[in-house]
mmCIF file of N, CA, C and O in Angstrom:
data_model
loop_
_atom_site.group_PDB
_atom_site.id
_atom_site.type_symbol
_atom_site.label_atom_id
_atom_site.label_comp_id
_atom_site.label_asym_id
_atom_site.label_seq_id
_atom_site.Cartn_x
_atom_site.Cartn_y
_atom_site.Cartn_z
ATOM 1 N N MET A 178 -32.655 -39.837 -44.189
ATOM 2 C CA MET A 178 -31.439 -39.087 -44.240
ATOM 3 C C MET A 178 -31.784 -37.602 -44.286
ATOM 4 O O MET A 178 -32.762 -37.201 -44.895
ATOM 5 N N VAL A 179 -30.970 -36.811 -43.646
ATOM 6 C CA VAL A 179 -31.126 -35.365 -43.669
ATOM 7 C C VAL A 179 -29.852 -34.760 -44.256
ATOM 8 O O VAL A 179 -28.754 -35.109 -43.840
ATOM 9 N N ASP A 180 -30.021 -33.906 -45.241
ATOM 10 C CA ASP A 180 -28.922 -33.096 -45.762
ATOM 11 C C ASP A 180 -29.158 -31.721 -45.164
ATOM 12 O O ASP A 180 -30.033 -30.987 -45.610
ATOM 13 N N GLY A 181 -28.414 -31.410 -44.096
ATOM 14 C CA GLY A 181 -28.749 -30.194 -43.386
ATOM 15 C C GLY A 181 -27.577 -29.499 -42.726
ATOM 16 O O GLY A 181 -26.474 -30.020 -42.636
ATOM 17 N N LYS A 182 -27.888 -28.319 -42.253
ATOM 18 C CA LYS A 182 -26.912 -27.458 -41.579
ATOM 19 C C LYS A 182 -26.708 -27.948 -40.150
ATOM 20 O O LYS A 182 -27.653 -28.295 -39.460
ATOM 21 N N VAL A 183 -25.447 -27.984 -39.738
ATOM 22 C CA VAL A 183 -25.102 -28.354 -38.365
ATOM 23 C C VAL A 183 -25.351 -27.139 -37.477
ATOM 24 O O VAL A 183 -24.966 -26.013 -37.819
ATOM 25 N N ARG A 184 -26.018 -27.361 -36.349
ATOM 26 C CA ARG A 184 -26.377 -26.286 -35.424
ATOM 27 C C ARG A 184 -25.142 -25.492 -34.999
ATOM 28 O O ARG A 184 -24.085 -26.049 -34.736
ATOM 29 N N ASN A 185 -25.285 -24.170 -34.928
ATOM 30 C CA ASN A 185 -24.222 -23.245 -34.512
ATOM 31 C C ASN A 185 -22.979 -23.332 -35.384
ATOM 32 O O ASN A 185 -21.856 -23.195 -34.902
ATOM 33 N N SER A 186 -23.176 -23.584 -36.672
ATOM 34 C CA SER A 186 -22.061 -23.732 -37.596
ATOM 35 C C SER A 186 -22.518 -23.333 -38.997
ATOM 36 O O SER A 186 -23.708 -23.218 -39.264
ATOM 37 N N HIS A 187 -21.558 -23.146 -39.885
ATOM 38 C CA HIS A 187 -21.869 -22.913 -41.299
ATOM 39 C C HIS A 187 -21.685 -24.187 -42.106
ATOM 40 O O HIS A 187 -21.825 -24.176 -43.317
ATOM 41 N N VAL A 188 -21.381 -25.294 -41.436
ATOM 42 C CA VAL A 188 -21.116 -26.580 -42.067
ATOM 43 C C VAL A 188 -22.425 -27.317 -42.313
ATOM 44 O O VAL A 188 -23.329 -27.294 -41.478
ATOM 45 N N TRP A 189 -22.513 -28.001 -43.464
ATOM 46 C CA TRP A 189 -23.648 -28.870 -43.776
ATOM 47 C C TRP A 189 -23.155 -30.302 -43.783
ATOM 48 O O TRP A 189 -21.989 -30.566 -44.058
ATOM 49 N N ALA A 190 -24.054 -31.254 -43.509
ATOM 50 C CA ALA A 190 -23.676 -32.665 -43.470
ATOM 51 C C ALA A 190 -24.863 -33.542 -43.845
ATOM 52 O O ALA A 190 -26.012 -33.126 -43.719
ATOM 53 N N ASN A 191 -24.567 -34.755 -44.301
ATOM 54 C CA ASN A 191 -25.576 -35.793 -44.457
ATOM 55 C C ASN A 191 -25.641 -36.509 -43.116
ATOM 56 O O ASN A 191 -24.639 -37.033 -42.642
ATOM 57 N N MET A 192 -26.839 -36.513 -42.495
ATOM 58 C CA MET A 192 -26.983 -37.033 -41.139
ATOM 59 C C MET A 192 -28.117 -38.048 -41.064
ATOM 60 O O MET A 192 -29.103 -37.938 -41.794
ATOM 61 N N CYS A 193 -27.970 -38.996 -40.147
ATOM 62 C CA CYS A 193 -29.084 -39.884 -39.833
ATOM 63 C C CYS A 193 -30.116 -39.068 -39.039
ATOM 64 O O CYS A 193 -29.836 -37.949 -38.610
ATOM 65 N N SER A 194 -31.279 -39.650 -38.814
ATOM 66 C CA SER A 194 -32.333 -38.893 -38.119
ATOM 67 C C SER A 194 -31.936 -38.519 -36.693
ATOM 68 O O SER A 194 -32.244 -37.420 -36.236
ATOM 69 N N ASP A 195 -31.258 -39.413 -35.971
ATOM 70 C CA ASP A 195 -30.841 -39.089 -34.602
ATOM 71 C C ASP A 195 -29.845 -37.932 -34.581
ATOM 72 O O ASP A 195 -29.965 -37.006 -33.779
ATOM 73 N N CYS A 196 -28.833 -37.996 -35.463
ATOM 74 C CA CYS A 196 -27.836 -36.925 -35.520
ATOM 75 C C CYS A 196 -28.480 -35.600 -35.919
ATOM 76 O O CYS A 196 -28.142 -34.555 -35.368
ATOM 77 N N ALA A 197 -29.422 -35.657 -36.854
ATOM 78 C CA ALA A 197 -30.107 -34.434 -37.280
ATOM 79 C C ALA A 197 -30.914 -33.836 -36.136
ATOM 80 O O ALA A 197 -30.961 -32.624 -35.960
ATOM 81 N N PHE A 198 -31.540 -34.693 -35.323
ATOM 82 C CA PHE A 198 -32.327 -34.208 -34.194
ATOM 83 C C PHE A 198 -31.450 -33.515 -33.156
ATOM 84 O O PHE A 198 -31.774 -32.445 -32.669
ATOM 85 N N PHE A 199 -30.333 -34.137 -32.826
ATOM 86 C CA PHE A 199 -29.474 -33.602 -31.768
ATOM 87 C C PHE A 199 -28.482 -32.545 -32.248
ATOM 88 O O PHE A 199 -28.096 -31.668 -31.484
ATOM 89 N N CYS A 200 -28.050 -32.631 -33.502
ATOM 90 C CA CYS A 200 -26.983 -31.744 -33.989
ATOM 91 C C CYS A 200 -27.400 -30.827 -35.134
ATOM 92 O O CYS A 200 -26.671 -29.909 -35.489
ATOM 93 N N GLY A 201 -28.562 -31.070 -35.728
ATOM 94 C CA GLY A 201 -28.989 -30.290 -36.886
ATOM 95 C C GLY A 201 -29.687 -28.997 -36.514
ATOM 96 O O GLY A 201 -30.075 -28.784 -35.366
ATOM 97 N N ASP A 202 -29.867 -28.157 -37.533
ATOM 98 C CA ASP A 202 -30.486 -26.845 -37.352
ATOM 99 C C ASP A 202 -31.986 -26.868 -37.647
ATOM 100 O O ASP A 202 -32.654 -25.861 -37.517
ATOM 101 N N GLY A 203 -32.519 -28.019 -38.064
ATOM 102 C CA GLY A 203 -33.941 -28.130 -38.365
ATOM 103 C C GLY A 203 -34.191 -28.547 -39.795
ATOM 104 O O GLY A 203 -33.270 -28.694 -40.600
ATOM 105 N N ILE A 204 -35.469 -28.738 -40.119
ATOM 106 C CA ILE A 204 -35.886 -29.111 -41.469
ATOM 107 C C ILE A 204 -36.637 -27.934 -42.053
ATOM 108 O O ILE A 204 -37.583 -27.428 -41.452
ATOM 109 N N GLY A 205 -36.206 -27.478 -43.207
ATOM 110 C CA GLY A 205 -36.847 -26.359 -43.882
ATOM 111 C C GLY A 205 -35.896 -25.748 -44.890
ATOM 112 O O GLY A 205 -34.694 -26.037 -44.882
ATOM 113 N N TRP A 206 -36.438 -24.934 -45.766
ATOM 114 C CA TRP A 206 -35.642 -24.298 -46.799
ATOM 115 C C TRP A 206 -34.544 -23.449 -46.155
ATOM 116 O O TRP A 206 -34.821 -22.607 -45.320
ATOM 117 N N GLY A 207 -33.289 -23.725 -46.489
ATOM 118 C CA GLY A 207 -32.161 -23.006 -45.918
ATOM 119 C C GLY A 207 -31.614 -23.615 -44.637
ATOM 120 O O GLY A 207 -30.602 -23.163 -44.119
ATOM 121 N N MET A 208 -32.289 -24.659 -44.120
ATOM 122 C CA MET A 208 -31.827 -25.319 -42.892
ATOM 123 C C MET A 208 -31.475 -26.782 -43.143
ATOM 124 O O MET A 208 -30.418 -27.244 -42.736
ATOM 125 N N GLY A 209 -32.368 -27.511 -43.773
ATOM 126 C CA GLY A 209 -32.123 -28.926 -44.028
ATOM 127 C C GLY A 209 -33.253 -29.554 -44.818
ATOM 128 O O GLY A 209 -34.391 -29.097 -44.751
ATOM 129 N N GLN A 210 -32.913 -30.597 -45.572
ATOM 130 C CA GLN A 210 -33.898 -31.325 -46.351
ATOM 131 C C GLN A 210 -33.923 -32.771 -45.870
ATOM 132 O O GLN A 210 -32.878 -33.375 -45.627
ATOM 133 N N LEU A 211 -35.130 -33.323 -45.749
ATOM 134 C CA LEU A 211 -35.351 -34.679 -45.281
ATOM 135 C C LEU A 211 -35.665 -35.568 -46.474
ATOM 136 O O LEU A 211 -36.542 -35.238 -47.281
ATOM 137 N N TYR A 212 -34.951 -36.688 -46.584
ATOM 138 C CA TYR A 212 -35.125 -37.617 -47.698
ATOM 139 C C TYR A 212 -35.550 -38.987 -47.191
ATOM 140 O O TYR A 212 -35.106 -39.437 -46.142
ATOM 141 N N LEU A 213 -36.402 -39.665 -47.961
ATOM 142 C CA LEU A 213 -36.847 -41.022 -47.701
ATOM 143 C C LEU A 213 -36.279 -41.920 -48.789
ATOM 144 O O LEU A 213 -36.431 -41.615 -49.976
ATOM 145 N N LYS A 214 -35.622 -43.002 -48.407
ATOM 146 C CA LYS A 214 -35.054 -43.925 -49.390
ATOM 147 C C LYS A 214 -36.108 -44.942 -49.799
ATOM 148 O O LYS A 214 -36.769 -45.532 -48.949
ATOM 149 N N ASP A 215 -36.263 -45.139 -51.109
ATOM 150 C CA ASP A 215 -37.141 -46.180 -51.626
ATOM 151 C C ASP A 215 -36.459 -46.847 -52.821
ATOM 152 O O ASP A 215 -35.274 -46.612 -53.066
ATOM 153 N N GLU A 216 -37.209 -47.663 -53.557
ATOM 154 C CA GLU A 216 -36.608 -48.426 -54.657
ATOM 155 C C GLU A 216 -36.104 -47.552 -55.813
ATOM 156 O O GLU A 216 -35.245 -47.970 -56.577
ATOM 157 N N LYS A 217 -36.596 -46.333 -55.947
ATOM 158 C CA LYS A 217 -36.156 -45.427 -57.015
ATOM 159 C C LYS A 217 -34.951 -44.586 -56.618
ATOM 160 O O LYS A 217 -34.308 -44.001 -57.465
ATOM 161 N N GLY A 218 -34.683 -44.481 -55.347
ATOM 162 C CA GLY A 218 -33.599 -43.622 -54.865
ATOM 163 C C GLY A 218 -34.031 -42.931 -53.593
ATOM 164 O O GLY A 218 -34.664 -43.521 -52.743
ATOM 165 N N ARG A 219 -33.710 -41.657 -53.471
ATOM 166 C CA ARG A 219 -34.098 -40.872 -52.295
ATOM 167 C C ARG A 219 -35.086 -39.793 -52.722
ATOM 168 O O ARG A 219 -34.825 -39.032 -53.635
ATOM 169 N N LEU A 220 -36.216 -39.744 -52.030
ATOM 170 C CA LEU A 220 -37.290 -38.806 -52.329
ATOM 171 C C LEU A 220 -37.294 -37.697 -51.286
ATOM 172 O O LEU A 220 -37.299 -37.972 -50.080
ATOM 173 N N LEU A 221 -37.295 -36.458 -51.743
ATOM 174 C CA LEU A 221 -37.382 -35.308 -50.846
ATOM 175 C C LEU A 221 -38.783 -35.275 -50.242
ATOM 176 O O LEU A 221 -39.772 -35.186 -50.961
ATOM 177 N N VAL A 222 -38.863 -35.375 -48.902
ATOM 178 C CA VAL A 222 -40.163 -35.385 -48.229
ATOM 179 C C VAL A 222 -40.340 -34.223 -47.257
ATOM 180 O O VAL A 222 -41.419 -34.024 -46.721
ATOM 181 N N GLY A 223 -39.290 -33.445 -47.014
ATOM 182 C CA GLY A 223 -39.399 -32.303 -46.119
ATOM 183 C C GLY A 223 -38.322 -31.290 -46.380
ATOM 184 O O GLY A 223 -37.219 -31.634 -46.798
ATOM 185 N N GLY A 224 -38.649 -30.023 -46.196
ATOM 186 C CA GLY A 224 -37.679 -28.956 -46.414
ATOM 187 C C GLY A 224 -37.710 -28.403 -47.813
ATOM 188 O O GLY A 224 -36.696 -27.948 -48.341
ATOM 189 N N PHE A 225 -38.874 -28.428 -48.439
ATOM 190 C CA PHE A 225 -39.042 -27.939 -49.803
ATOM 191 C C PHE A 225 -38.842 -26.426 -49.894
ATOM 192 O O PHE A 225 -39.009 -25.710 -48.917
ATOM 193 N N ALA A 226 -38.534 -25.971 -51.102
ATOM 194 C CA ALA A 226 -38.496 -24.538 -51.385
ATOM 195 C C ALA A 226 -39.932 -24.022 -51.452
ATOM 196 O O ALA A 226 -40.864 -24.782 -51.720
ATOM 197 N N ASP A 227 -40.114 -22.740 -51.190
ATOM 198 C CA ASP A 227 -41.425 -22.134 -51.377
ATOM 199 C C ASP A 227 -41.809 -22.255 -52.835
ATOM 200 O O ASP A 227 -40.962 -22.239 -53.719
ATOM 201 N N GLU A 228 -43.112 -22.346 -53.106
ATOM 202 C CA GLU A 228 -43.563 -22.419 -54.497
ATOM 203 C C GLU A 228 -43.129 -21.188 -55.279
ATOM 204 O O GLU A 228 -42.944 -21.241 -56.476
ATOM 205 N N LYS A 229 -42.930 -20.073 -54.599
ATOM 206 C CA LYS A 229 -42.472 -18.854 -55.257
ATOM 207 C C LYS A 229 -41.074 -19.028 -55.839
ATOM 208 O O LYS A 229 -40.702 -18.366 -56.776
ATOM 209 N N GLU A 230 -40.288 -19.944 -55.253
ATOM 210 C CA GLU A 230 -38.928 -20.192 -55.724
ATOM 211 C C GLU A 230 -38.923 -21.004 -57.010
ATOM 212 O O GLU A 230 -37.886 -21.198 -57.619
ATOM 213 N N GLY A 231 -40.091 -21.559 -57.388
ATOM 214 C CA GLY A 231 -40.179 -22.289 -58.643
ATOM 215 C C GLY A 231 -39.867 -23.767 -58.539
ATOM 216 O O GLY A 231 -39.718 -24.434 -59.545
ATOM 217 N N GLU A 232 -39.790 -24.317 -57.337
ATOM 218 C CA GLU A 232 -39.540 -25.737 -57.171
ATOM 219 C C GLU A 232 -40.743 -26.363 -56.489
ATOM 220 O O GLU A 232 -41.150 -25.945 -55.429
ATOM 221 N N SER A 233 -41.308 -27.377 -57.124
ATOM 222 C CA SER A 233 -42.404 -28.105 -56.521
ATOM 223 C C SER A 233 -42.463 -29.503 -57.129
ATOM 224 O O SER A 233 -41.810 -29.796 -58.116
ATOM 225 N N GLY A 234 -43.232 -30.390 -56.525
ATOM 226 C CA GLY A 234 -43.362 -31.736 -57.022
ATOM 227 C C GLY A 234 -42.325 -32.663 -56.420
ATOM 228 O O GLY A 234 -41.537 -32.297 -55.573
ATOM 229 N N ASP A 235 -42.366 -33.949 -56.870
ATOM 230 C CA ASP A 235 -41.423 -34.940 -56.368
ATOM 231 C C ASP A 235 -40.011 -34.604 -56.802
ATOM 232 O O ASP A 235 -39.774 -34.131 -57.901
ATOM 233 N N SER A 236 -39.083 -34.872 -55.928
ATOM 234 C CA SER A 236 -37.688 -34.570 -56.222
ATOM 235 C C SER A 236 -36.812 -35.738 -55.791
ATOM 236 O O SER A 236 -36.561 -35.918 -54.609
ATOM 237 N N TYR A 237 -36.398 -36.541 -56.762
ATOM 238 C CA TYR A 237 -35.509 -37.686 -56.498
ATOM 239 C C TYR A 237 -34.089 -37.303 -56.808
ATOM 240 O O TYR A 237 -33.820 -36.464 -57.657
ATOM 241 N N PHE A 238 -33.145 -37.968 -56.132
ATOM 242 C CA PHE A 238 -31.742 -37.916 -56.540
ATOM 243 C C PHE A 238 -31.140 -39.259 -56.284
ATOM 244 O O PHE A 238 -31.653 -40.089 -55.636
#
């Protein structure tokens, strides 16, 4: 799942990988975050904040 910005828009959406590829603005801080679903929930695997922002490590929701 991608929680990301829709291309050419200020709107954000939860998108499947295909929709994110065709309609999303990319994966990265300020563009979109990529999550992997496992038995604990959803793990952030892409689009992390810079370490300077103070966020690092595993991030479940």
